[in-house]
C-alpha positions as semicolon CSV with decimal commas, in nm:
position;residue;x (nm);y (nm);z (nm)
1;M;-5,634;0,442;7,009
2;T;-5,692;0,460;7,358
3;L;-5,576;0,826;7,348
4;V;-5,835;0,872;7,081
5;L;-6,089;0,772;7,257
6;T;-6,000;0,991;7,582
7;V;-6,026;1,271;7,344
8;V;-6,389;1,157;7,235
9;V;-6,486;1,118;7,627
10;L;-6,291;1,446;7,736
11;T;-6,480;1,625;7,449
12;L;-6,821;1,509;7,575
13;L;-6,767;1,514;7,922
14;L;-6,537;1,819;8,024
15;P;-6,789;2,112;7,944
16;W;-7,056;1,949;8,172
17;G;-6,885;1,991;8,498
18;A;-6,701;2,279;8,394
19;A;-7,029;2,484;8,323
20;A;-7,120;2,360;8,652
21;A;-6,808;2,495;8,837
22;T;-6,845;2,857;8,614
23;R;-7,234;2,893;8,720
24;R;-7,103;2,859;9,094
25;L;-6,815;3,074;9,062
26;A;-7,019;3,331;8,876
27;S;-7,265;3,340;9,222
28;L;-6,946;3,413;9,426
29;L;-6,860;3,727;9,206
30;P;-7,005;4,074;9,203
31;P;-7,190;4,097;8,862
32;R;-6,978;4,239;8,616
33;E;-6,682;4,003;8,716
34;A;-6,956;3,723;8,679
35;C;-7,054;3,819;8,339
36;A;-6,677;3,816;8,232
37;A;-6,654;3,450;8,407
38;L;-6,945;3,301;8,240
39;T;-6,876;3,448;7,849
40;S;-6,505;3,358;7,877
41;A;-6,565;3,033;8,019
42;A;-6,835;2,946;7,717
43;L;-6,620;3,095;7,467
44;L;-6,338;2,891;7,602
45;L;-6,510;2,546;7,653
46;A;-6,679;2,590;7,302
47;A;-6,325;2,629;7,126
48;G;-6,192;2,349;7,309
49;T;-6,466;2,147;7,194
50;V;-6,453;2,260;6,823
51;A;-6,046;2,200;6,870
52;A;-6,086;1,858;6,963
53;L;-6,340;1,776;6,727
54;V;-6,143;1,895;6,453
55;G;-5,834;1,695;6,571
56;L;-6,063;1,363;6,568
57;F;-6,177;1,452;6,208
58;H;-5,810;1,528;6,062
59;V;-5,634;1,181;6,245
60;P;-5,688;0,989;5,878
61;F;-5,525;1,296;5,720
62;L;-5,245;1,306;5,938
63;A;-5,185;0,956;5,925
64;S;-5,162;0,991;5,555
65;L;-4,928;1,276;5,577
66;E;-4,674;0,970;5,755
67;Q;-4,704;0,772;5,448
68;V;-5,001;0,551;5,607
69;S;-5,272;0,453;5,371
70;L;-5,636;0,503;5,453
71;A;-5,672;0,132;5,389
72;R;-5,389;0,060;5,598
73;S;-5,501;0,330;5,880
74;A;-5,860;0,143;5,892
75;A;-5,711;-0,203;5,936
76;E;-5,474;-0,119;6,193
77;W;-5,714;0,123;6,386
78;P;-6,043;0,027;6,278
79;A;-6,213;0,345;6,493
80;T;-6,022;0,578;6,307
81;A;-6,250;0,614;6,020
82;P;-6,615;0,585;6,198
83;L;-6,438;0,851;6,494
84;A;-6,339;1,081;6,202
85;A;-6,692;1,072;6,011
86;A;-6,881;1,150;6,354
87;A;-6,645;1,419;6,436
88;G;-6,688;1,589;6,105
89;A;-7,073;1,518;6,122
90;V;-7,092;1,657;6,459
91;L;-6,900;1,966;6,343
92;S;-7,125;2,033;6,063
93;I;-7,467;1,997;6,299
94;Q;-7,273;2,227;6,523
95;A;-7,206;2,517;6,213
96;L;-7,575;2,481;6,121
97;L;-7,667;2,570;6,494
98;A;-7,480;2,856;6,516
99;G;-7,557;2,979;6,174
100;R;-7,935;2,958;6,259
101;R;-7,894;3,093;6,594
102;W;-7,711;3,406;6,472
103;Y;-7,961;3,427;6,227
104;E;-8,254;3,439;6,444
105;L;-8,059;3,666;6,673
106;R;-8,001;3,944;6,378
107;S;-8,363;3,877;6,291
108;I;-8,493;3,970;6,640
109;L;-8,305;4,303;6,635
110;A;-8,406;4,356;6,286
111;S;-8,760;4,278;6,375
112;A;-8,710;4,580;6,669
113;W;-8,610;4,805;6,460
114;A;-8,871;4,790;6,273
115;A;-9,114;4,813;6,521
116;T;-8,990;5,167;6,669
117;G;-9,048;5,315;6,344
118;E;-9,304;5,562;6,480
119;A;-9,159;5,596;6,828
120;G;-9,085;5,961;6,936
121;S;-8,717;6,043;7,010
122;D;-8,545;6,179;7,282
123;G;-8,151;6,122;7,235
124;D;-8,096;5,796;7,275
125;L;-8,445;5,712;7,386
126;L;-8,740;5,628;7,194
127;V;-9,044;5,632;7,343
128;V;-9,333;5,400;7,183
129;P;-9,718;5,444;7,187
130;G;-9,861;5,163;7,361
131;S;-10,062;5,045;7,662
132;G;-9,839;4,717;7,707
133;P;-9,584;4,818;7,985
134;Q;-9,230;4,719;7,812
135;A;-8,896;4,852;7,786
136;F;-8,547;4,726;7,694
137;A;-8,211;4,818;7,570
138;L;-8,225;4,811;7,131
139;P;-7,837;4,788;7,019
140;G;-7,710;4,959;6,743
141;R;-7,753;4,847;6,383
142;R;-7,628;4,948;6,046
143;G;-7,449;5,275;6,128
144;R;-7,758;5,361;6,406
145;H;-7,651;5,379;6,776
146;G;-7,814;5,170;7,026
147;R;-8,137;5,289;7,155
148;V;-8,362;5,296;7,497
149;V;-8,668;5,177;7,410
150;V;-8,981;5,214;7,625
151;T;-9,339;5,224;7,607
152;T;-9,583;5,466;7,712
153;G;-9,763;5,216;7,902
154;M;-9,455;5,144;8,108
155;L;-9,393;5,513;8,149
156;Q;-9,729;5,536;8,308
157;A;-9,691;5,246;8,548
158;L;-9,377;5,434;8,712
159;D;-9,349;5,728;8,920
160;P;-9,150;6,021;8,785
161;A;-8,857;5,947;9,003
162;E;-8,846;5,568;8,889
163;H;-8,799;5,693;8,521
164;E;-8,437;5,790;8,578
165;V;-8,348;5,419;8,704
166;L;-8,521;5,257;8,423
167;Y;-8,335;5,439;8,157
168;S;-7,992;5,420;8,360
169;H;-8,072;5,048;8,375
170;E;-8,088;4,992;8,003
171;R;-7,829;5,238;7,927
172;A;-7,570;5,018;8,127
173;H;-7,668;4,733;7,868
174;L;-7,601;4,975;7,587
175;A;-7,284;5,120;7,754
176;G;-7,148;4,756;7,830
177;R;-7,271;4,570;7,485
178;H;-7,409;4,323;7,667
179;H;-7,587;4,190;7,380
180;L;-7,254;4,079;7,251
181;L;-7,212;3,869;7,563
182;T;-7,545;3,731;7,546
183;L;-7,446;3,654;7,139
184;A;-7,126;3,487;7,235
185;V;-7,297;3,242;7,496
186;H;-7,575;3,177;7,252
187;L;-7,341;3,075;6,977
188;A;-7,105;2,873;7,230
189;G;-7,433;2,689;7,294
190;A;-7,475;2,560;6,975
191;V;-7,126;2,398;7,025
192;H;-7,212;2,171;7,290
193;P;-7,533;2,162;7,502
194;A;-7,369;2,177;7,846
195;L;-7,285;2,538;7,768
196;R;-7,645;2,637;7,720
197;S;-7,679;2,618;8,099
198;L;-7,488;2,912;8,154
199;L;-7,752;3,133;7,942
200;P;-7,996;3,223;8,246
201;A;-7,686;3,239;8,504
202;L;-7,555;3,536;8,223
203;D;-7,897;3,718;8,203
204;Y;-7,937;3,713;8,553
205;H;-7,581;3,891;8,586
206;L;-7,623;4,103;8,320
207;E;-7,917;4,231;8,487
208;R;-7,757;4,275;8,818
209;W;-7,484;4,433;8,649
210;A;-7,740;4,710;8,485
211;D;-7,901;4,719;8,840
212;E;-7,622;4,842;9,009
213;S;-7,544;5,075;8,754
214;A;-7,898;5,201;8,772
215;A;-7,851;5,231;9,151
216;A;-7,521;5,421;9,161
217;S;-7,656;5,654;8,902
218;V;-7,936;5,776;9,087
219;G;-7,756;5,729;9,414
220;D;-8,050;5,523;9,578
221;R;-8,059;5,131;9,593
222;K;-8,407;5,168;9,743
223;L;-8,536;5,354;9,505
224;A;-8,374;5,115;9,224
225;A;-8,536;4,844;9,380
226;T;-8,872;4,974;9,427
227;A;-8,842;5,106;9,042
228;I;-8,751;4,773;8,923
229;A;-9,005;4,590;9,098
230;H;-9,276;4,808;8,987
231;A;-9,145;4,793;8,619
232;A;-9,164;4,366;8,659
233;L;-9,502;4,413;8,831
234;A;-9,656;4,603;8,578
235;V;-9,545;4,361;8,290
236;A;-9,700;4,070;8,483
237;S;-10,008;4,260;8,547
238;S;-10,077;4,323;8,175
239;G;-10,099;3,982;8,098
240;R;-9,868;4,006;7,816
241;P;-9,574;3,807;7,962
242;D;-9,227;3,970;7,927
243;T;-9,075;3,753;7,576
244;I;-8,763;3,972;7,522
245;R;-8,492;3,739;7,453
246;G;-8,154;3,729;7,259
247;P;-7,977;4,068;7,206
248;L;-8,278;4,274;7,337
249;L;-8,213;4,303;7,706
250;S;-8,509;4,416;7,954
251;V;-8,560;4,559;8,298
252;A;-8,845;4,289;8,371
253;T;-8,630;3,991;8,271
254;G;-8,489;3,728;8,471
255;P;-8,561;3,633;8,856
256;V;-8,665;3,987;8,992
257;P;-8,739;3,898;9,328
258;Q;-8,360;3,812;9,416
259;R;-8,249;4,100;9,205
260;V;-8,452;4,357;9,433
261;R;-8,321;4,152;9,714
262;A;-8,000;4,188;9,649
263;L;-8,035;4,600;9,560
264;L;-8,195;4,631;9,891
265;G;-7,853;4,508;10,043
266;P;-7,513;4,599;10,042
267;E;-7,346;4,718;9,715
268;P;-7,192;4,375;9,579
269;S;-6,811;4,308;9,622
270;R;-6,522;4,029;9,591
271;P;-6,515;3,750;9,851
272;H;-6,306;3,893;10,147
273;S;-6,293;3,573;10,391
274;R;-6,046;3,299;10,353
275;G;-6,269;3,030;10,282
276;A;-6,462;3,246;10,000
277;R;-6,150;3,325;9,814
278;A;-6,031;2,985;9,837
279;A;-6,355;2,857;9,689
280;T;-6,328;3,123;9,442
281;A;-5,997;3,027;9,326
282;G;-6,063;2,649;9,340
283;L;-6,361;2,694;9,092
284;A;-6,165;2,960;8,862
285;A;-5,884;2,667;8,839
286;V;-6,138;2,412;8,763
287;V;-6,293;2,609;8,477
288;A;-5,947;2,743;8,341
289;V;-5,820;2,387;8,349
290;S;-6,085;2,202;8,167
291;A;-6,115;2,472;7,888
292;L;-5,731;2,495;7,817
293;L;-5,734;2,071;7,832
294;G;-5,969;2,082;7,560
295;L;-5,739;2,313;7,361
296;V;-5,439;2,124;7,424
297;L;-5,592;1,781;7,357
298;P;-5,582;1,813;6,982
299;Y;-5,171;1,882;6,993
300;G;-5,147;1,578;7,170
301;L;-5,332;1,365;6,932
302;H;-5,129;1,499;6,648
303;E;-4,837;1,403;6,856
304;Y;-5,006;1,061;6,923
305;V;-5,085;0,993;6,533
306;E;-4,737;1,077;6,440
307;S;-4,570;0,827;6,686
308;A;-4,812;0,584;6,614
309;A;-4,751;0,601;6,233
310;R;-4,386;0,564;6,237
311;A;-4,366;0,295;6,439
312;L;-4,606;0,127;6,208
313;L;-4,418;0,181;5,927
314;A;-4,104;0,061;6,119
315;R;-4,252;-0,271;6,126
């Protein structure tokens, strides 16, 4: 049963190391590519974890297919039944957590749409009366297109030239369907706790992606940096901390000083130096191998059970 124990250990440990490597990889990439790396790694690692647990859960069933009874399987391999039961319990917990997270995110979206009932509409822009400065991208729901939601308090806090930065930023979230990336990583985090550490990194790089889109739209990186700084300062000064979470992406979320500093610098690009390219390739390989190994483990486990069962019957 050495292979079975190896599956258990790797299932638990691989995502921890791979998540750390993914965060480091994302820091070396432009925002769009960083978001793709974070999301794809989270999904692959979550899929590998589930696949390995499903493989463990089916070990007694696989043995029975080879004509090894459950009683004999338990006698020959005492750890089989407890591990299968534990895997089944973990899968059930994962399903419950993922279902609860899905419900929470959908409820946030429904509540946000309900709260915009009195908003004045101008195309894809909804202006909500209220002194509290707030702005966020509201994804589409039930046939309704996504909207940029802005309070009158936020518009008053910014100069007219900064309004376009704000709108472009939130429109970038909608155009890139960033809420789906957030949803994917939230659900992956329900599968393995290590993957939850990817959420702050994803939030940051999604905001950087939208920042760069806004800067390109207005053609002035300094103006974009100033607008984002003013929006975040308005939220902080209001005494109402930004609570936008889940599928609602706000201009004032994430580490704003780092975002502003990045906008005041040159436009981001892929690594050019030999050392940076080597580091990027190495980290990408670590993440890919970790994710794919989790997907391959169940097949190796299946082959091992078949071979062990045949050897047992041949005695």
